[in-house]
Short mmCIF file of C-alpha atoms in Angstrom, two decimals:
data_model
loop_
_atom_site.label_atom_id
_atom_site.label_comp_id
_atom_site.label_asym_id
_atom_site.label_seq_id
_atom_site.Cartn_x
_atom_site.Cartn_y
_atom_site.Cartn_z
CA UNK A 3 -9.35 4.21 31.00
CA UNK A 4 -6.07 4.95 32.76
CA UNK A 5 -3.02 2.88 31.83
CA UNK A 6 -0.25 2.05 34.32
CA UNK A 7 3.14 3.58 33.78
CA UNK A 8 5.75 1.47 32.06
CA UNK A 9 7.78 -0.65 34.40
CA UNK A 10 11.58 -0.22 34.31
CA UNK A 11 11.95 -3.68 32.74
CA UNK A 12 9.62 -2.64 29.92
CA UNK A 13 11.59 0.53 29.43
CA UNK A 14 14.81 -1.46 29.13
CA UNK A 15 13.13 -3.83 26.65
CA UNK A 16 11.96 -0.88 24.59
CA UNK A 17 15.46 0.62 24.58
CA UNK A 18 16.86 -2.74 23.46
CA UNK A 19 14.59 -2.90 20.42
CA UNK A 20 15.10 0.79 19.71
CA UNK A 21 18.83 0.15 19.42
CA UNK A 22 18.27 -2.76 17.02
CA UNK A 23 15.85 -0.66 14.99
CA UNK A 24 18.33 2.20 14.81
CA UNK A 25 21.55 0.43 13.93
CA UNK A 26 20.07 -2.12 11.53
CA UNK A 27 18.21 0.72 9.86
CA UNK A 28 21.33 2.87 9.53
CA UNK A 29 23.41 0.05 8.05
CA UNK A 30 21.26 -2.44 6.13
CA UNK A 31 18.77 0.32 5.42
CA UNK A 32 20.95 1.40 2.49
CA UNK A 33 20.42 -1.98 0.83
CA UNK A 34 16.69 -1.60 1.51
CA UNK A 35 16.77 1.76 -0.25
CA UNK A 36 18.60 0.27 -3.23
CA UNK A 37 16.19 -2.67 -3.46
CA UNK A 38 13.21 -0.34 -3.19
CA UNK A 39 14.28 2.11 -5.89
CA UNK A 40 15.38 -0.56 -8.34
CA UNK A 41 12.23 -2.56 -7.56
CA UNK A 42 10.08 0.43 -8.47
CA UNK A 43 11.67 0.64 -11.91
CA UNK A 44 11.45 -3.11 -12.43
CA UNK A 45 7.67 -3.10 -11.98
CA UNK A 46 7.58 -1.64 -15.52
CA UNK A 47 10.93 -2.89 -16.78
CA UNK A 48 9.58 -4.26 -20.07
CA UNK A 49 7.73 -1.03 -20.85
CA UNK A 50 10.74 1.08 -19.84
CA UNK A 51 13.04 -0.99 -22.04
CA UNK A 52 10.74 -0.37 -25.00
CA UNK A 53 10.69 3.35 -24.19
CA UNK A 54 14.49 3.55 -23.95
CA UNK A 55 14.94 1.60 -27.21
CA UNK A 56 12.71 3.07 -29.96
CA UNK A 57 13.63 0.22 -32.31
CA UNK A 58 11.54 -2.06 -30.11
CA UNK A 59 8.39 -0.04 -30.78
CA UNK A 60 5.89 -0.92 -33.50
CA UNK A 61 3.88 1.82 -35.20
CA UNK A 62 0.10 1.89 -34.99
CA UNK A 63 -0.03 1.59 -38.80
CA UNK A 64 2.08 -1.56 -38.92
CA UNK A 65 0.10 -3.11 -36.08
CA UNK A 66 -2.92 -3.23 -38.38
CA UNK A 67 -1.16 -5.78 -40.61
CA UNK A 68 -1.60 -9.53 -40.33
CA UNK A 69 0.91 -11.23 -38.04
CA UNK A 70 3.44 -13.74 -39.29
CA UNK A 71 3.05 -17.34 -38.16
CA UNK A 72 4.89 -18.46 -35.05
CA UNK A 73 6.72 -20.99 -37.18
CA UNK A 74 7.96 -18.21 -39.47
CA UNK A 75 9.18 -16.27 -36.45
CA UNK A 76 10.92 -19.37 -35.10
CA UNK A 77 12.64 -19.95 -38.44
CA UNK A 78 13.75 -16.30 -38.49
CA UNK A 79 15.37 -16.82 -35.09
CA UNK A 80 17.14 -19.97 -36.29
CA UNK A 81 18.39 -18.16 -39.40
CA UNK A 82 19.68 -15.25 -37.31
CA UNK A 83 21.30 -17.59 -34.75
CA UNK A 84 22.11 -20.83 -36.60
CA UNK A 85 24.59 -21.91 -33.91
CA UNK A 86 21.87 -22.04 -31.25
CA UNK A 87 20.20 -25.37 -31.84
CA UNK A 88 18.55 -25.80 -28.46
CA UNK A 89 15.12 -24.71 -27.28
CA UNK A 90 13.76 -21.22 -27.84
CA UNK A 91 10.98 -19.84 -25.65
CA UNK A 92 8.75 -17.32 -27.39
CA UNK A 93 6.64 -14.88 -25.36
CA UNK A 94 3.44 -13.79 -27.08
CA UNK A 95 3.33 -9.97 -27.45
CA UNK A 96 1.43 -8.18 -24.66
CA UNK A 97 -0.43 -5.97 -27.14
CA UNK A 98 -0.59 -5.26 -30.88
CA UNK A 99 2.28 -2.74 -30.84
CA UNK A 100 4.65 -4.93 -28.82
CA UNK A 101 7.49 -7.03 -30.17
CA UNK A 102 7.59 -10.77 -29.68
CA UNK A 103 10.31 -11.52 -27.12
CA UNK A 104 12.23 -14.80 -27.46
CA UNK A 105 14.67 -16.29 -24.96
CA UNK A 106 17.50 -18.75 -25.50
CA UNK A 107 18.20 -19.78 -21.93
CA UNK A 108 21.69 -21.27 -21.95
CA UNK A 109 23.90 -19.59 -24.56
CA UNK A 110 27.53 -20.67 -24.47
CA UNK A 111 28.67 -17.09 -23.86
CA UNK A 112 26.90 -16.82 -20.49
CA UNK A 113 26.43 -20.44 -19.39
CA UNK A 114 28.67 -19.83 -16.36
CA UNK A 115 26.08 -17.45 -14.92
CA UNK A 116 22.98 -18.54 -13.02
CA UNK A 117 20.60 -16.61 -15.29
CA UNK A 118 21.73 -14.76 -18.41
CA UNK A 119 19.74 -15.85 -21.48
CA UNK A 120 20.00 -14.36 -24.92
CA UNK A 121 16.97 -12.16 -25.50
CA UNK A 122 15.81 -11.57 -29.06
CA UNK A 123 13.05 -9.20 -30.16
CA UNK A 124 11.16 -10.11 -33.31
CA UNK A 125 8.71 -7.93 -35.22
CA UNK A 126 5.60 -10.18 -35.35
CA UNK A 127 4.40 -8.56 -38.58
CA UNK A 128 7.60 -8.98 -40.59
CA UNK A 129 9.41 -11.81 -38.71
CA UNK A 130 12.47 -9.53 -38.60
CA UNK A 131 14.82 -10.11 -35.67
CA UNK A 132 15.20 -6.49 -34.58
CA UNK A 133 17.57 -6.94 -31.63
CA UNK A 134 19.54 -9.65 -29.83
CA UNK A 135 21.08 -8.91 -26.43
CA UNK A 136 22.34 -10.90 -23.46
CA UNK A 137 20.52 -10.51 -20.17
CA UNK A 138 22.47 -8.24 -17.84
CA UNK A 139 24.22 -6.36 -20.64
CA UNK A 140 21.54 -3.71 -21.11
CA UNK A 141 20.10 -1.25 -18.61
CA UNK A 142 16.85 -2.78 -17.41
CA UNK A 143 18.22 -6.28 -16.97
CA UNK A 144 21.34 -4.83 -15.33
CA UNK A 145 19.00 -3.14 -12.84
CA UNK A 146 17.19 -6.45 -12.40
CA UNK A 147 20.44 -8.19 -11.47
CA UNK A 148 21.36 -5.31 -9.15
CA UNK A 149 18.01 -5.66 -7.39
CA UNK A 150 18.08 -9.44 -7.30
CA UNK A 151 21.72 -10.24 -6.57
CA UNK A 152 23.76 -7.01 -6.21
CA UNK A 153 25.45 -8.04 -9.51
CA UNK A 154 27.11 -10.93 -7.64
CA UNK A 155 25.20 -13.80 -9.30
CA UNK A 156 24.48 -16.74 -6.94
CA UNK A 157 26.56 -15.28 -4.09
CA UNK A 158 24.58 -12.07 -4.31
CA UNK A 159 21.30 -13.96 -4.10
CA UNK A 160 22.39 -15.50 -0.80
CA UNK A 161 23.53 -12.12 0.51
CA UNK A 162 20.23 -10.46 -0.46
CA UNK A 163 18.26 -13.31 1.11
CA UNK A 164 20.10 -12.90 4.43
CA UNK A 165 19.82 -9.11 4.38
CA UNK A 166 16.11 -9.36 3.55
CA UNK A 167 15.56 -11.68 6.50
CA UNK A 168 17.41 -9.35 8.87
CA UNK A 169 15.46 -6.33 7.57
CA UNK A 170 12.33 -7.90 9.02
CA UNK A 171 13.70 -6.88 12.43
CA UNK A 172 13.60 -3.07 11.87
CA UNK A 173 10.23 -3.46 10.13
CA UNK A 174 8.64 -5.33 13.03
CA UNK A 175 10.36 -3.32 15.75
CA UNK A 176 9.20 -0.15 14.02
CA UNK A 177 5.58 -1.20 14.57
CA UNK A 178 6.38 -2.23 18.15
CA UNK A 179 8.02 1.12 18.92
CA UNK A 180 5.20 3.07 17.27
CA UNK A 181 2.34 1.20 18.93
CA UNK A 182 0.50 3.76 21.11
CA UNK A 183 0.54 2.71 24.74
CA UNK A 184 -2.48 4.91 25.50
CA UNK A 185 -4.64 3.51 22.72
CA UNK A 186 -4.79 6.87 20.91
CA UNK A 187 -4.40 5.48 17.41
CA UNK A 188 -5.86 8.53 15.70
CA UNK A 189 -3.09 10.70 17.11
CA UNK A 190 -0.45 8.06 16.40
CA UNK A 191 -1.55 7.82 12.76
CA UNK A 192 -1.46 11.54 12.01
CA UNK A 193 0.83 14.58 11.96
CA UNK A 194 0.87 16.92 14.93
CA UNK A 195 -0.36 20.37 13.93
CA UNK A 196 2.00 23.32 14.21
CA UNK A 197 4.80 20.99 15.24
CA UNK A 198 8.51 21.71 15.28
CA UNK A 199 10.79 20.51 12.48
CA UNK A 200 12.00 17.66 14.66
CA UNK A 201 8.44 16.50 15.35
CA UNK A 202 7.50 16.81 11.66
CA UNK A 203 10.39 14.54 10.67
CA UNK A 204 9.38 12.03 13.35
CA UNK A 205 5.77 12.05 12.16
CA UNK A 206 6.88 11.66 8.55
CA UNK A 207 9.01 8.66 9.51
CA UNK A 208 6.34 6.94 11.59
CA UNK A 209 3.40 7.50 9.21
CA UNK A 210 5.32 6.27 6.18
CA UNK A 211 6.38 3.20 8.11
CA UNK A 212 2.96 2.40 9.56
CA UNK A 213 0.87 2.96 6.44
CA UNK A 214 3.24 0.98 4.23
CA UNK A 215 4.05 -1.74 6.80
CA UNK A 216 1.79 -4.49 5.43
CA UNK A 217 2.93 -3.99 1.83
CA UNK A 218 6.61 -3.74 2.75
CA UNK A 219 6.30 -6.90 4.85
CA UNK A 220 4.80 -8.78 1.88
CA UNK A 221 7.49 -7.48 -0.47
CA UNK A 222 10.36 -8.38 1.87
CA UNK A 223 9.08 -11.88 2.69
CA UNK A 224 8.22 -12.70 -0.93
CA UNK A 225 11.60 -11.33 -2.03
CA UNK A 226 13.44 -13.52 0.47
CA UNK A 227 11.58 -16.65 -0.66
CA UNK A 228 12.16 -15.86 -4.35
CA UNK A 229 15.89 -15.40 -3.85
CA UNK A 230 16.67 -19.00 -2.87
CA UNK A 231 14.00 -21.40 -4.14
CA UNK A 232 16.44 -24.32 -3.94
CA UNK A 233 16.62 -23.75 -0.18
CA UNK A 234 13.01 -22.85 0.64
CA UNK A 235 11.08 -25.07 -1.79
CA UNK A 236 12.17 -28.36 -0.14
CA UNK A 237 10.87 -26.99 3.16
CA UNK A 238 7.54 -26.10 1.56
CA UNK A 239 7.49 -29.49 -0.14
CA UNK A 240 7.56 -31.21 3.26
CA UNK A 241 4.43 -29.31 4.24
CA UNK A 242 2.66 -29.67 0.91
CA UNK A 243 4.08 -31.76 -1.99
CA UNK A 244 5.22 -29.60 -4.90
CA UNK A 245 4.83 -30.27 -8.59
CA UNK A 246 7.91 -31.91 -10.13
CA UNK A 247 8.56 -30.72 -13.66
CA UNK A 248 8.63 -33.82 -15.86
CA UNK A 249 10.64 -34.45 -19.02
CA UNK A 250 8.48 -35.70 -21.88
CA UNK A 251 9.81 -37.23 -25.09
CA UNK A 252 8.38 -37.28 -28.59
CA UNK A 253 7.89 -40.58 -30.41
CA UNK A 254 10.58 -40.96 -33.08
CA UNK A 255 9.31 -44.32 -34.34
CA UNK A 256 6.85 -42.85 -36.82
CA UNK A 257 9.71 -41.18 -38.72
CA UNK A 258 7.42 -38.20 -39.37
CA UNK A 259 8.23 -34.55 -39.92
CA UNK A 260 7.94 -32.05 -37.08
CA UNK A 261 4.59 -30.31 -36.82
CA UNK A 262 4.70 -26.53 -36.89
CA UNK A 263 4.79 -24.33 -33.82
CA UNK A 264 1.37 -22.98 -34.76
CA UNK A 265 -0.10 -26.49 -34.92
CA UNK A 266 1.31 -27.29 -31.48
CA UNK A 267 -0.21 -24.08 -30.11
CA UNK A 268 -3.65 -24.91 -31.53
CA UNK A 269 -3.53 -28.42 -30.07
CA UNK A 270 -2.78 -26.96 -26.64
CA UNK A 271 -5.56 -24.40 -26.95
CA UNK A 272 -8.05 -27.15 -27.77
CA UNK A 273 -7.20 -28.72 -24.42
CA UNK A 274 -8.00 -25.40 -22.67
CA UNK A 275 -10.31 -23.53 -25.10
CA UNK A 276 -11.02 -20.64 -22.68
CA UNK A 277 -7.31 -19.91 -22.13
CA UNK A 278 -4.92 -17.42 -23.73
CA UNK A 279 -1.64 -18.34 -25.39
CA UNK A 280 1.35 -16.85 -23.52
CA UNK A 281 4.56 -18.84 -24.18
CA UNK A 282 5.74 -21.32 -26.81
CA UNK A 283 8.81 -23.44 -26.09
CA UNK A 284 10.35 -25.34 -29.00
CA UNK A 285 11.91 -28.81 -28.55
CA UNK A 286 15.55 -28.69 -27.50
CA UNK A 287 16.42 -31.70 -29.67
CA UNK A 288 14.83 -34.40 -31.86
CA UNK A 289 13.49 -36.29 -28.83
CA UNK A 290 12.00 -33.42 -26.83
CA UNK A 291 8.43 -32.11 -26.96
CA UNK A 292 6.77 -28.75 -27.42
CA UNK A 293 5.91 -27.00 -24.18
CA UNK A 294 2.98 -24.60 -24.50
CA UNK A 295 2.09 -22.25 -21.63
CA UNK A 296 -1.41 -20.79 -21.39
CA UNK A 297 -3.18 -18.35 -19.10
CA UNK A 298 -6.48 -19.32 -17.52
CA UNK A 299 -8.80 -16.85 -15.83
CA UNK A 300 -8.03 -16.72 -12.12
CA UNK A 301 -4.28 -17.37 -12.32
CA UNK A 302 -2.34 -14.76 -10.32
CA UNK A 303 0.11 -13.99 -13.15
CA UNK A 304 -0.91 -13.42 -16.74
CA UNK A 305 2.65 -13.01 -17.93
CA UNK A 306 3.98 -16.17 -16.23
CA UNK A 307 1.01 -18.56 -16.00
CA UNK A 308 1.32 -22.19 -14.93
CA UNK A 309 -1.18 -23.88 -17.26
CA UNK A 310 1.06 -26.04 -19.44
CA UNK A 311 0.55 -28.56 -22.26
CA UNK A 312 3.29 -30.83 -23.63
CA UNK A 313 2.81 -31.83 -27.27
CA UNK A 314 4.66 -34.51 -29.25
CA UNK A 315 6.60 -32.65 -31.94
CA UNK A 316 5.84 -35.30 -34.60
CA UNK A 317 2.39 -36.76 -33.96
CA UNK A 318 0.84 -33.77 -32.22
CA UNK A 319 -0.32 -36.00 -29.40
CA UNK A 320 -0.84 -34.31 -26.04
CA UNK A 321 1.70 -36.00 -23.78
CA UNK A 322 0.63 -34.30 -20.56
CA UNK A 323 -0.85 -31.15 -19.15
CA UNK A 324 -0.64 -29.16 -15.94
CA UNK A 325 -3.72 -27.41 -14.59
CA UNK A 326 -2.90 -25.02 -11.72
CA UNK A 327 -6.50 -25.15 -10.50
CA UNK A 328 -5.74 -28.70 -9.37
CA UNK A 329 -2.36 -28.04 -7.79
CA UNK A 330 -1.39 -28.41 -4.14
CA UNK A 331 -1.46 -25.67 -1.50
CA UNK A 332 2.34 -25.49 -1.64
CA UNK A 333 2.33 -24.95 -5.40
CA UNK A 334 -0.37 -22.30 -5.04
CA UNK A 335 1.74 -20.49 -2.44
CA UNK A 336 4.81 -20.51 -4.68
CA UNK A 337 2.76 -19.48 -7.72
CA UNK A 338 1.58 -16.39 -5.85
CA UNK A 339 5.02 -15.20 -4.76
CA UNK A 340 6.21 -13.47 -7.94
CA UNK A 341 2.92 -11.71 -8.80
CA UNK A 342 2.69 -10.59 -5.17
CA UNK A 343 6.22 -9.19 -5.31
CA UNK A 344 5.63 -7.37 -8.61
CA UNK A 345 2.08 -6.28 -7.84
CA UNK A 346 0.76 -8.07 -10.93
CA UNK A 347 -1.64 -10.04 -8.76
CA UNK A 348 -3.77 -6.88 -8.47
CA UNK A 349 -3.40 -5.82 -12.09
CA UNK A 350 -2.22 -2.35 -13.07
CA UNK A 351 -3.36 -0.91 -9.73
CA UNK A 352 -1.19 -3.41 -7.88
CA UNK A 353 1.81 -2.64 -10.05
CA UNK A 354 1.49 1.10 -9.40
CA UNK A 355 1.10 0.40 -5.68
CA UNK A 356 4.36 -1.58 -5.64
CA UNK A 357 6.01 1.11 -7.78
CA UNK A 358 5.25 3.86 -5.24
CA UNK A 359 6.05 1.62 -2.27
CA UNK A 360 9.59 1.29 -3.62
CA UNK A 361 10.25 4.91 -2.62
CA UNK A 362 9.16 4.35 0.99
CA UNK A 363 12.48 2.78 2.16
CA UNK A 364 14.26 5.91 0.91
CA UNK A 365 11.90 8.17 2.88
CA UNK A 366 12.28 5.99 5.97
CA UNK A 367 16.06 5.99 5.70
CA UNK A 368 16.42 9.75 5.17
CA UNK A 369 14.00 10.67 7.95
CA UNK A 370 15.55 8.02 10.22
CA UNK A 371 19.02 9.47 9.73
CA UNK A 372 17.73 13.01 10.29
CA UNK A 373 15.97 11.93 13.46
CA UNK A 374 19.13 10.20 14.73
CA UNK A 375 21.25 13.30 14.02
CA UNK A 376 18.74 15.50 15.82
CA UNK A 377 18.92 13.29 18.89
CA UNK A 378 22.72 13.24 18.82
CA UNK A 379 22.80 17.04 18.57
CA UNK A 380 20.40 17.36 21.49
CA UNK A 381 22.42 14.89 23.58
CA UNK A 382 25.94 16.15 22.84
CA UNK A 383 25.19 19.74 22.02
#
């Protein structure tokens, strides 16, 4: 089939989008490169932090011992940090040689920041608090803040959200400019044999962009939505009502002693016997309740599941529960964003896929700059 030649108006339209693709790529592309490279490292940021800090590693021999109770670990945290009387959130170790990670979300030292909890690592076999560090003050969390907010806290989140939205333009125009007008997709998706250096660079740029387009589009859109939930969630809520996190209170009238953290965990597990324990949140004061987070098969994120049970800290009564299998479409959409962005939704394979995709913006930027310089040299001599 013969295709008509492009009309002059179509040529002008193509040149218009080519200019946008070029100049947005040359400028904001640097932020894309930064986000990509830091994002690659953050896919495995917990594992890398353990590798960088040998004190956070547990020997195979010690991992054969019986674990301490969660209550004993909680008391060890309180003894190490007696001034922190609010809620602690304990993350169950990912495997037998991993430390238990505990977070104290609003320490006085960093309460002026949007997110900078105190992170404590506890040996689950000895209940020893091995390390206590503030988020952002050690390498992997510093990289996280660089990726998420350019180290500018809430202002940086807004900036990254805007830049991410604008970066959709060079992504989409790249596909538009690549799209073969003759329908020869096989040629358009491959390298030209025995080509010049200039053609090789062009082919490297286009193939990296085309083959990674879908994944990069998902990562950019999910990243934009994750940056400013206070802005986007109300919009989603209008389309599909979102879950409103309640505040449950324990009954003080019985004048009873607090049940242990382990008892609260077992009560929650009885509500969902096929689930796995992932997080334990202690009451922030004498009136608050335990908040136990569990993972059910089919949830997109094992590390940050949404199955939740609130337990009265005195009577052990289940005050409420949240089952994500019953949630709205809007909640399901939001629940998928983070595991999509990190690749966790597809397990280890997905995480590695996101890891390698983080290098694509760098390849696109370098080959794009080289291609631009080649054209300038050809034009101006």
